[in-house]
């Protein structure tokens, strides 16, 4: 893992190695030091230096914190603190000691990939549904849409528990607009057609992304080619052009194919209506094939050890 560049402390938090880098921020493993020798390992999300003076970016960053702080679910990574230092504002989240779903899938072949991947996905869908049901202080639905539900934003810890992370580009139906023109935000292979078209988004947009994750779990390949011509890929997304799980993995039960196809409909009105419905459909179809929590935990240990060995400097 990369060593941090820039500050080694932000407020009460010491910064250690870099856990991930996104378009807006870097996430470090951090450590809280308090009185009496108290210590706690956390994840600290720090805006990139060139964005720290952009008022709109900072406002969006703080908005992420406010939204995430409302989410209290066993399968969502919680935000613990928001801080401000001379280097800018930062978010402090629970540190998940484990690997991403992407790392798990890369570590496994079928049928273990399907058994472990679907267990993690169904847990993350429970967290996603809770986010979709989020309400404001007056009890009104916020209409939150994650917009970046991917294999990299599902984290699985060493106990085998999956959590949904990174609400950095989430939006609410009643949230303020920060741009005067449509901007496609999200990760290419998981974009829903309405995201590409710049149309209105709702929870079914995230259902499509979850269907793309399920497709990847079942087949071992992404729904769309992230390495190809982006314009061609975007056209394919809008047209609903992609391979069929039935053609790629015909040995799987029809109910699994039906669940994935129902999540990937081009028209949101024809799509699986919400994350909980997709979660239940996948569970009903895959229950005999799902890995146990202990089996997922063992796989996380193996995948983490493999990643650490690859990251170790040569002797």
mmCIF file of C-alpha atoms in Angstrom:
data_model
loop_
_atom_site.group_PDB
_atom_site.id
_atom_site.type_symbol
_atom_site.label_atom_id
_atom_site.label_comp_id
_atom_site.label_asym_id
_atom_site.label_seq_id
_atom_site.Cartn_x
_atom_site.Cartn_y
_atom_site.Cartn_z
ATOM 1 C CA UNK A 1 0.000 0.000 0.000
ATOM 2 C CA UNK A 2 1.111 3.568 -0.672
ATOM 3 C CA UNK A 3 2.560 5.724 2.044
ATOM 4 C CA UNK A 4 0.731 9.017 2.596
ATOM 5 C CA UNK A 5 1.921 12.187 0.923
ATOM 6 C CA UNK A 6 1.314 15.515 2.606
ATOM 7 C CA UNK A 7 0.130 15.780 6.222
ATOM 8 C CA UNK A 8 0.756 12.897 8.612
ATOM 9 C CA UNK A 9 -1.810 14.227 11.114
ATOM 10 C CA UNK A 10 -5.229 15.809 10.804
ATOM 11 C CA UNK A 11 -6.523 17.048 14.133
ATOM 12 C CA UNK A 12 -6.601 14.125 16.543
ATOM 13 C CA UNK A 13 -5.940 11.595 13.786
ATOM 14 C CA UNK A 14 -2.585 10.203 12.659
ATOM 15 C CA UNK A 15 -2.512 9.251 8.974
ATOM 16 C CA UNK A 16 -0.876 6.038 7.836
ATOM 17 C CA UNK A 17 -0.930 4.170 4.526
ATOM 18 C CA UNK A 18 -3.283 5.015 1.664
ATOM 19 C CA UNK A 19 -6.218 2.623 1.364
ATOM 20 C CA UNK A 20 -7.693 4.071 -1.817
ATOM 21 C CA UNK A 21 -7.719 7.071 -4.146
ATOM 22 C CA UNK A 22 -10.803 8.456 -5.875
ATOM 23 C CA UNK A 23 -11.573 11.399 -8.097
ATOM 24 C CA UNK A 24 -12.182 13.729 -5.149
ATOM 25 C CA UNK A 25 -10.368 12.305 -2.149
ATOM 26 C CA UNK A 26 -7.793 9.946 -0.720
ATOM 27 C CA UNK A 27 -8.662 7.473 2.027
ATOM 28 C CA UNK A 28 -5.978 6.707 4.614
ATOM 29 C CA UNK A 29 -5.806 4.250 7.421
ATOM 30 C CA UNK A 30 -5.843 6.508 10.430
ATOM 31 C CA UNK A 31 -5.498 6.234 14.160
ATOM 32 C CA UNK A 32 -7.284 8.232 16.814
ATOM 33 C CA UNK A 33 -5.197 9.073 19.883
ATOM 34 C CA UNK A 34 -7.050 10.214 22.998
ATOM 35 C CA UNK A 35 -6.454 10.547 26.734
ATOM 36 C CA UNK A 36 -5.582 7.520 28.815
ATOM 37 C CA UNK A 37 -3.768 5.828 25.952
ATOM 38 C CA UNK A 38 -7.036 5.252 24.046
ATOM 39 C CA UNK A 39 -6.501 4.358 20.391
ATOM 40 C CA UNK A 40 -8.851 3.445 17.584
ATOM 41 C CA UNK A 41 -8.103 2.531 13.983
ATOM 42 C CA UNK A 42 -10.285 4.438 11.514
ATOM 43 C CA UNK A 43 -10.440 5.372 7.835
ATOM 44 C CA UNK A 44 -9.869 9.066 7.087
ATOM 45 C CA UNK A 45 -11.134 10.532 3.814
ATOM 46 C CA UNK A 46 -9.215 13.665 2.800
ATOM 47 C CA UNK A 47 -10.033 15.933 -0.136
ATOM 48 C CA UNK A 48 -7.331 16.247 -2.785
ATOM 49 C CA UNK A 49 -5.292 19.451 -2.264
ATOM 50 C CA UNK A 50 -6.460 21.116 -5.495
ATOM 51 C CA UNK A 51 -10.109 20.767 -4.424
ATOM 52 C CA UNK A 52 -9.859 22.122 -0.877
ATOM 53 C CA UNK A 53 -10.581 25.725 -1.902
ATOM 54 C CA UNK A 54 -13.527 24.824 -4.129
ATOM 55 C CA UNK A 55 -16.582 25.846 -2.112
ATOM 56 C CA UNK A 56 -18.942 23.592 -4.097
ATOM 57 C CA UNK A 57 -16.715 20.561 -3.619
ATOM 58 C CA UNK A 58 -16.370 21.221 0.102
ATOM 59 C CA UNK A 59 -20.146 21.671 0.386
ATOM 60 C CA UNK A 60 -20.699 18.347 -1.375
ATOM 61 C CA UNK A 61 -18.145 16.676 0.882
ATOM 62 C CA UNK A 62 -19.946 17.933 3.993
ATOM 63 C CA UNK A 63 -23.275 16.917 2.496
ATOM 64 C CA UNK A 64 -21.921 13.374 2.140
ATOM 65 C CA UNK A 65 -21.078 13.432 5.833
ATOM 66 C CA UNK A 66 -24.565 14.597 6.790
ATOM 67 C CA UNK A 67 -26.224 11.919 4.683
ATOM 68 C CA UNK A 68 -23.923 9.136 5.846
ATOM 69 C CA UNK A 69 -24.324 10.130 9.488
ATOM 70 C CA UNK A 70 -28.053 9.390 9.176
ATOM 71 C CA UNK A 71 -27.331 5.841 8.030
ATOM 72 C CA UNK A 72 -27.161 3.434 10.934
ATOM 73 C CA UNK A 73 -27.246 -0.051 9.444
ATOM 74 C CA UNK A 74 -25.186 -3.187 9.990
ATOM 75 C CA UNK A 75 -24.339 -3.323 6.276
ATOM 76 C CA UNK A 76 -23.351 0.317 5.719
ATOM 77 C CA UNK A 77 -19.940 1.758 6.649
ATOM 78 C CA UNK A 78 -20.693 4.452 9.269
ATOM 79 C CA UNK A 79 -19.255 7.964 9.382
ATOM 80 C CA UNK A 80 -17.883 8.604 12.881
ATOM 81 C CA UNK A 81 -16.650 12.177 12.729
ATOM 82 C CA UNK A 82 -16.118 15.236 10.560
ATOM 83 C CA UNK A 83 -13.097 17.423 11.156
ATOM 84 C CA UNK A 84 -11.403 20.560 9.941
ATOM 85 C CA UNK A 85 -7.687 21.232 9.911
ATOM 86 C CA UNK A 86 -5.474 23.773 8.129
ATOM 87 C CA UNK A 87 -5.286 21.209 5.309
ATOM 88 C CA UNK A 88 -9.098 21.228 4.902
ATOM 89 C CA UNK A 89 -12.154 19.245 5.981
ATOM 90 C CA UNK A 90 -12.073 15.476 6.321
ATOM 91 C CA UNK A 91 -14.403 12.569 7.103
ATOM 92 C CA UNK A 92 -13.658 9.814 9.585
ATOM 93 C CA UNK A 93 -15.257 6.433 8.961
ATOM 94 C CA UNK A 94 -15.135 3.040 10.569
ATOM 95 C CA UNK A 95 -12.112 1.133 9.318
ATOM 96 C CA UNK A 96 -13.153 -2.126 7.661
ATOM 97 C CA UNK A 97 -10.398 -4.685 8.106
ATOM 98 C CA UNK A 98 -10.906 -6.800 5.024
ATOM 99 C CA UNK A 99 -11.079 -6.551 1.230
ATOM 100 C CA UNK A 100 -13.372 -5.222 -1.466
ATOM 101 C CA UNK A 101 -15.865 -7.450 -3.229
ATOM 102 C CA UNK A 102 -13.760 -6.850 -6.348
ATOM 103 C CA UNK A 103 -10.757 -8.445 -4.636
ATOM 104 C CA UNK A 104 -12.864 -11.396 -3.494
ATOM 105 C CA UNK A 105 -14.219 -12.045 -6.976
ATOM 106 C CA UNK A 106 -10.740 -11.831 -8.495
ATOM 107 C CA UNK A 107 -9.531 -14.353 -5.924
ATOM 108 C CA UNK A 108 -12.203 -16.958 -6.668
ATOM 109 C CA UNK A 109 -13.447 -19.147 -9.482
ATOM 110 C CA UNK A 110 -16.935 -20.579 -9.878
ATOM 111 C CA UNK A 111 -18.779 -22.027 -8.017
ATOM 112 C CA UNK A 112 -17.094 -20.437 -4.950
ATOM 113 C CA UNK A 113 -17.225 -17.011 -6.622
ATOM 114 C CA UNK A 114 -21.007 -17.289 -6.927
ATOM 115 C CA UNK A 115 -21.509 -18.596 -3.385
ATOM 116 C CA UNK A 116 -19.332 -15.970 -1.710
ATOM 117 C CA UNK A 117 -20.203 -13.104 -4.034
ATOM 118 C CA UNK A 118 -23.964 -13.471 -3.705
ATOM 119 C CA UNK A 119 -23.712 -13.655 0.095
ATOM 120 C CA UNK A 120 -21.822 -10.336 0.118
ATOM 121 C CA UNK A 121 -24.126 -8.752 -2.459
ATOM 122 C CA UNK A 122 -27.340 -9.630 -0.628
ATOM 123 C CA UNK A 123 -25.948 -8.115 2.585
ATOM 124 C CA UNK A 124 -24.911 -4.931 0.773
ATOM 125 C CA UNK A 125 -28.385 -4.749 -0.774
ATOM 126 C CA UNK A 126 -29.877 -4.721 2.724
ATOM 127 C CA UNK A 127 -27.767 -1.647 3.499
ATOM 128 C CA UNK A 128 -28.673 -0.052 0.173
ATOM 129 C CA UNK A 129 -32.398 -0.517 0.805
ATOM 130 C CA UNK A 130 -32.040 1.129 4.200
ATOM 131 C CA UNK A 131 -30.327 4.091 2.519
ATOM 132 C CA UNK A 132 -33.151 4.334 -0.011
ATOM 133 C CA UNK A 133 -35.676 4.430 2.841
ATOM 134 C CA UNK A 134 -33.857 7.276 4.628
ATOM 135 C CA UNK A 135 -36.058 10.144 5.864
ATOM 136 C CA UNK A 136 -35.398 13.668 7.060
ATOM 137 C CA UNK A 137 -36.181 15.042 10.512
ATOM 138 C CA UNK A 138 -39.784 15.685 9.468
ATOM 139 C CA UNK A 139 -40.231 12.076 8.374
ATOM 140 C CA UNK A 140 -40.231 12.872 4.643
ATOM 141 C CA UNK A 141 -38.425 10.434 2.297
ATOM 142 C CA UNK A 142 -35.094 11.841 1.127
ATOM 143 C CA UNK A 143 -35.068 9.748 -2.030
ATOM 144 C CA UNK A 144 -31.352 9.026 -1.701
ATOM 145 C CA UNK A 145 -29.630 7.427 -4.706
ATOM 146 C CA UNK A 146 -26.108 6.046 -4.199
ATOM 147 C CA UNK A 147 -25.155 6.316 -7.924
ATOM 148 C CA UNK A 148 -21.944 4.272 -7.534
ATOM 149 C CA UNK A 149 -22.916 0.797 -6.315
ATOM 150 C CA UNK A 150 -19.959 -1.283 -7.564
ATOM 151 C CA UNK A 151 -17.751 -4.209 -6.587
ATOM 152 C CA UNK A 152 -15.219 -1.682 -5.255
ATOM 153 C CA UNK A 153 -17.716 -0.029 -2.924
ATOM 154 C CA UNK A 154 -18.762 -3.224 -1.166
ATOM 155 C CA UNK A 155 -16.287 -4.015 1.632
ATOM 156 C CA UNK A 156 -16.142 -7.416 3.314
ATOM 157 C CA UNK A 157 -14.443 -7.727 6.693
ATOM 158 C CA UNK A 158 -12.532 -10.632 8.216
ATOM 159 C CA UNK A 159 -15.681 -11.810 10.006
ATOM 160 C CA UNK A 160 -17.369 -12.243 6.635
ATOM 161 C CA UNK A 161 -19.695 -9.226 6.965
ATOM 162 C CA UNK A 162 -20.302 -7.059 3.878
ATOM 163 C CA UNK A 163 -20.879 -3.299 4.070
ATOM 164 C CA UNK A 164 -21.735 -0.671 1.499
ATOM 165 C CA UNK A 165 -19.323 2.270 1.377
ATOM 166 C CA UNK A 166 -18.757 5.616 -0.327
ATOM 167 C CA UNK A 167 -21.784 7.864 -0.625
ATOM 168 C CA UNK A 168 -19.537 10.536 -2.102
ATOM 169 C CA UNK A 169 -21.647 11.052 -5.262
ATOM 170 C CA UNK A 170 -24.996 10.138 -3.722
ATOM 171 C CA UNK A 171 -27.842 12.546 -4.306
ATOM 172 C CA UNK A 172 -31.342 13.021 -2.968
ATOM 173 C CA UNK A 173 -34.475 13.764 -4.959
ATOM 174 C CA UNK A 174 -34.959 16.930 -2.901
ATOM 175 C CA UNK A 175 -31.264 17.872 -2.728
ATOM 176 C CA UNK A 176 -29.978 21.153 -4.174
ATOM 177 C CA UNK A 177 -28.662 21.137 -7.714
ATOM 178 C CA UNK A 178 -24.973 21.961 -7.927
ATOM 179 C CA UNK A 179 -24.693 22.073 -11.713
ATOM 180 C CA UNK A 180 -26.707 23.528 -14.563
ATOM 181 C CA UNK A 181 -26.112 20.668 -16.982
ATOM 182 C CA UNK A 182 -26.271 16.878 -16.710
ATOM 183 C CA UNK A 183 -23.028 15.222 -15.690
ATOM 184 C CA UNK A 184 -22.643 11.456 -15.850
ATOM 185 C CA UNK A 185 -21.352 10.314 -12.480
ATOM 186 C CA UNK A 186 -20.606 6.721 -11.577
ATOM 187 C CA UNK A 187 -18.443 3.836 -12.761
ATOM 188 C CA UNK A 188 -18.844 2.906 -16.417
ATOM 189 C CA UNK A 189 -19.718 -0.834 -16.309
ATOM 190 C CA UNK A 190 -22.395 -0.188 -13.640
ATOM 191 C CA UNK A 191 -24.135 2.874 -15.110
ATOM 192 C CA UNK A 192 -27.884 2.609 -15.685
ATOM 193 C CA UNK A 193 -29.277 3.834 -19.027
ATOM 194 C CA UNK A 194 -30.998 6.792 -17.362
ATOM 195 C CA UNK A 195 -27.655 7.934 -15.887
ATOM 196 C CA UNK A 196 -26.136 8.030 -19.350
ATOM 197 C CA UNK A 197 -29.130 9.888 -20.794
ATOM 198 C CA UNK A 198 -29.071 12.478 -17.993
ATOM 199 C CA UNK A 199 -32.635 11.568 -17.006
ATOM 200 C CA UNK A 200 -34.153 11.619 -13.532
ATOM 201 C CA UNK A 201 -32.721 9.043 -11.144
ATOM 202 C CA UNK A 202 -34.323 7.086 -8.329
ATOM 203 C CA UNK A 203 -33.649 3.919 -6.334
ATOM 204 C CA UNK A 204 -34.097 1.790 -9.450
ATOM 205 C CA UNK A 205 -30.875 3.317 -10.803
ATOM 206 C CA UNK A 206 -29.004 1.623 -7.956
ATOM 207 C CA UNK A 207 -30.969 -1.584 -8.582
ATOM 208 C CA UNK A 208 -29.553 -1.616 -12.116
ATOM 209 C CA UNK A 209 -26.015 -1.202 -10.750
ATOM 210 C CA UNK A 210 -26.629 -4.052 -8.302
ATOM 211 C CA UNK A 211 -27.813 -6.158 -11.237
ATOM 212 C CA UNK A 212 -24.504 -5.388 -12.959
ATOM 213 C CA UNK A 213 -22.666 -6.538 -9.823
ATOM 214 C CA UNK A 214 -24.749 -9.741 -9.773
ATOM 215 C CA UNK A 215 -23.922 -10.294 -13.467
ATOM 216 C CA UNK A 216 -20.215 -10.003 -12.626
ATOM 217 C CA UNK A 217 -20.544 -12.447 -9.742
ATOM 218 C CA UNK A 218 -22.316 -15.052 -11.873
ATOM 219 C CA UNK A 219 -20.176 -14.759 -15.003
ATOM 220 C CA UNK A 220 -16.780 -13.601 -13.768
ATOM 221 C CA UNK A 221 -16.779 -10.647 -16.170
ATOM 222 C CA UNK A 222 -18.192 -7.092 -16.089
ATOM 223 C CA UNK A 223 -21.504 -6.277 -17.713
ATOM 224 C CA UNK A 224 -19.767 -3.791 -20.026
ATOM 225 C CA UNK A 225 -16.191 -3.487 -21.279
ATOM 226 C CA UNK A 226 -14.543 -0.780 -19.202
ATOM 227 C CA UNK A 227 -11.420 -0.861 -21.385
ATOM 228 C CA UNK A 228 -13.131 -0.277 -24.738
ATOM 229 C CA UNK A 229 -14.211 2.918 -26.483
ATOM 230 C CA UNK A 230 -16.283 4.808 -23.874
ATOM 231 C CA UNK A 231 -18.619 6.236 -26.519
ATOM 232 C CA UNK A 232 -19.411 2.748 -27.802
ATOM 233 C CA UNK A 233 -19.929 1.478 -24.263
ATOM 234 C CA UNK A 234 -22.284 4.348 -23.405
ATOM 235 C CA UNK A 235 -24.303 3.631 -26.557
ATOM 236 C CA UNK A 236 -24.561 -0.033 -25.594
ATOM 237 C CA UNK A 237 -25.761 0.910 -22.100
ATOM 238 C CA UNK A 238 -28.519 3.154 -23.448
ATOM 239 C CA UNK A 239 -29.626 0.450 -25.882
ATOM 240 C CA UNK A 240 -29.512 -2.279 -23.228
ATOM 241 C CA UNK A 241 -26.938 -4.279 -25.194
ATOM 242 C CA UNK A 242 -25.003 -6.780 -23.109
ATOM 243 C CA UNK A 243 -24.381 -10.488 -22.962
ATOM 244 C CA UNK A 244 -26.850 -12.794 -21.277
ATOM 245 C CA UNK A 245 -26.095 -14.719 -18.100
ATOM 246 C CA UNK A 246 -28.124 -17.580 -19.619
ATOM 247 C CA UNK A 247 -25.700 -17.776 -22.540
ATOM 248 C CA UNK A 248 -22.560 -17.429 -20.414
ATOM 249 C CA UNK A 249 -23.482 -19.654 -17.441
ATOM 250 C CA UNK A 250 -26.423 -21.810 -18.564
ATOM 251 C CA UNK A 251 -25.861 -24.271 -15.704
ATOM 252 C CA UNK A 252 -27.201 -21.827 -13.111
ATOM 253 C CA UNK A 253 -30.880 -21.908 -12.040
ATOM 254 C CA UNK A 254 -33.429 -20.032 -14.146
ATOM 255 C CA UNK A 255 -34.503 -18.083 -11.066
ATOM 256 C CA UNK A 256 -31.020 -16.548 -10.802
ATOM 257 C CA UNK A 257 -31.058 -15.522 -14.458
ATOM 258 C CA UNK A 258 -34.540 -14.066 -14.013
ATOM 259 C CA UNK A 259 -33.445 -12.015 -10.971
ATOM 260 C CA UNK A 260 -30.479 -10.512 -12.815
ATOM 261 C CA UNK A 261 -32.454 -9.833 -15.989
ATOM 262 C CA UNK A 262 -35.180 -8.161 -13.942
ATOM 263 C CA UNK A 263 -32.624 -5.772 -12.430
ATOM 264 C CA UNK A 264 -31.101 -4.902 -15.818
ATOM 265 C CA UNK A 265 -34.184 -3.759 -17.707
ATOM 266 C CA UNK A 266 -33.561 -0.587 -19.719
ATOM 267 C CA UNK A 267 -36.886 0.954 -18.700
ATOM 268 C CA UNK A 268 -36.914 1.613 -14.935
ATOM 269 C CA UNK A 269 -40.685 1.003 -14.920
ATOM 270 C CA UNK A 270 -40.035 -2.600 -15.983
ATOM 271 C CA UNK A 271 -37.119 -3.072 -13.602
ATOM 272 C CA UNK A 272 -37.103 -4.801 -10.211
ATOM 273 C CA UNK A 273 -38.684 -2.062 -8.047
ATOM 274 C CA UNK A 274 -36.248 -1.841 -5.145
ATOM 275 C CA UNK A 275 -33.095 -3.232 -3.556
ATOM 276 C CA UNK A 276 -34.976 -5.366 -1.058
ATOM 277 C CA UNK A 277 -36.987 -7.067 -3.805
ATOM 278 C CA UNK A 278 -33.740 -7.874 -5.631
ATOM 279 C CA UNK A 279 -32.149 -9.107 -2.410
ATOM 280 C CA UNK A 280 -35.073 -11.465 -1.756
ATOM 281 C CA UNK A 281 -35.114 -12.701 -5.358
ATOM 282 C CA UNK A 282 -31.395 -13.531 -5.212
ATOM 283 C CA UNK A 283 -31.741 -15.228 -1.829
ATOM 284 C CA UNK A 284 -34.695 -17.336 -2.992
ATOM 285 C CA UNK A 285 -32.835 -18.388 -6.121
ATOM 286 C CA UNK A 286 -29.422 -19.000 -4.550
ATOM 287 C CA UNK A 287 -30.085 -20.093 -0.959
ATOM 288 C CA UNK A 288 -28.609 -23.618 -1.373
ATOM 289 C CA UNK A 289 -25.549 -22.127 -3.093
ATOM 290 C CA UNK A 290 -24.783 -19.278 -0.686
ATOM 291 C CA UNK A 291 -21.594 -19.411 1.361
ATOM 292 C CA UNK A 292 -21.884 -19.285 5.132
ATOM 293 C CA UNK A 293 -20.533 -16.328 7.074
ATOM 294 C CA UNK A 294 -17.569 -18.470 8.203
ATOM 295 C CA UNK A 295 -16.822 -19.480 4.607
ATOM 296 C CA UNK A 296 -16.858 -15.835 3.512
ATOM 297 C CA UNK A 297 -14.547 -14.937 6.410
ATOM 298 C CA UNK A 298 -12.081 -17.655 5.405
ATOM 299 C CA UNK A 299 -12.107 -16.380 1.833
ATOM 300 C CA UNK A 300 -11.453 -12.816 3.009
ATOM 301 C CA UNK A 301 -8.445 -14.025 5.012
ATOM 302 C CA UNK A 302 -7.082 -15.836 1.965
ATOM 303 C CA UNK A 303 -7.689 -12.898 -0.394
ATOM 304 C CA UNK A 304 -6.144 -10.417 2.077
ATOM 305 C CA UNK A 305 -3.063 -12.603 2.516
ATOM 306 C CA UNK A 306 -2.714 -12.874 -1.256
ATOM 307 C CA UNK A 307 -2.975 -9.097 -1.648
ATOM 308 C CA UNK A 308 -0.435 -8.490 1.114
ATOM 309 C CA UNK A 309 2.005 -10.934 -0.507
ATOM 310 C CA UNK A 310 1.693 -9.163 -3.864
ATOM 311 C CA UNK A 311 2.194 -5.765 -2.231
ATOM 312 C CA UNK A 312 5.273 -6.822 -0.263
ATOM 313 C CA UNK A 313 8.558 -5.435 -1.640
ATOM 314 C CA UNK A 314 10.840 -8.028 -3.257
ATOM 315 C CA UNK A 315 13.628 -9.366 -1.090
#
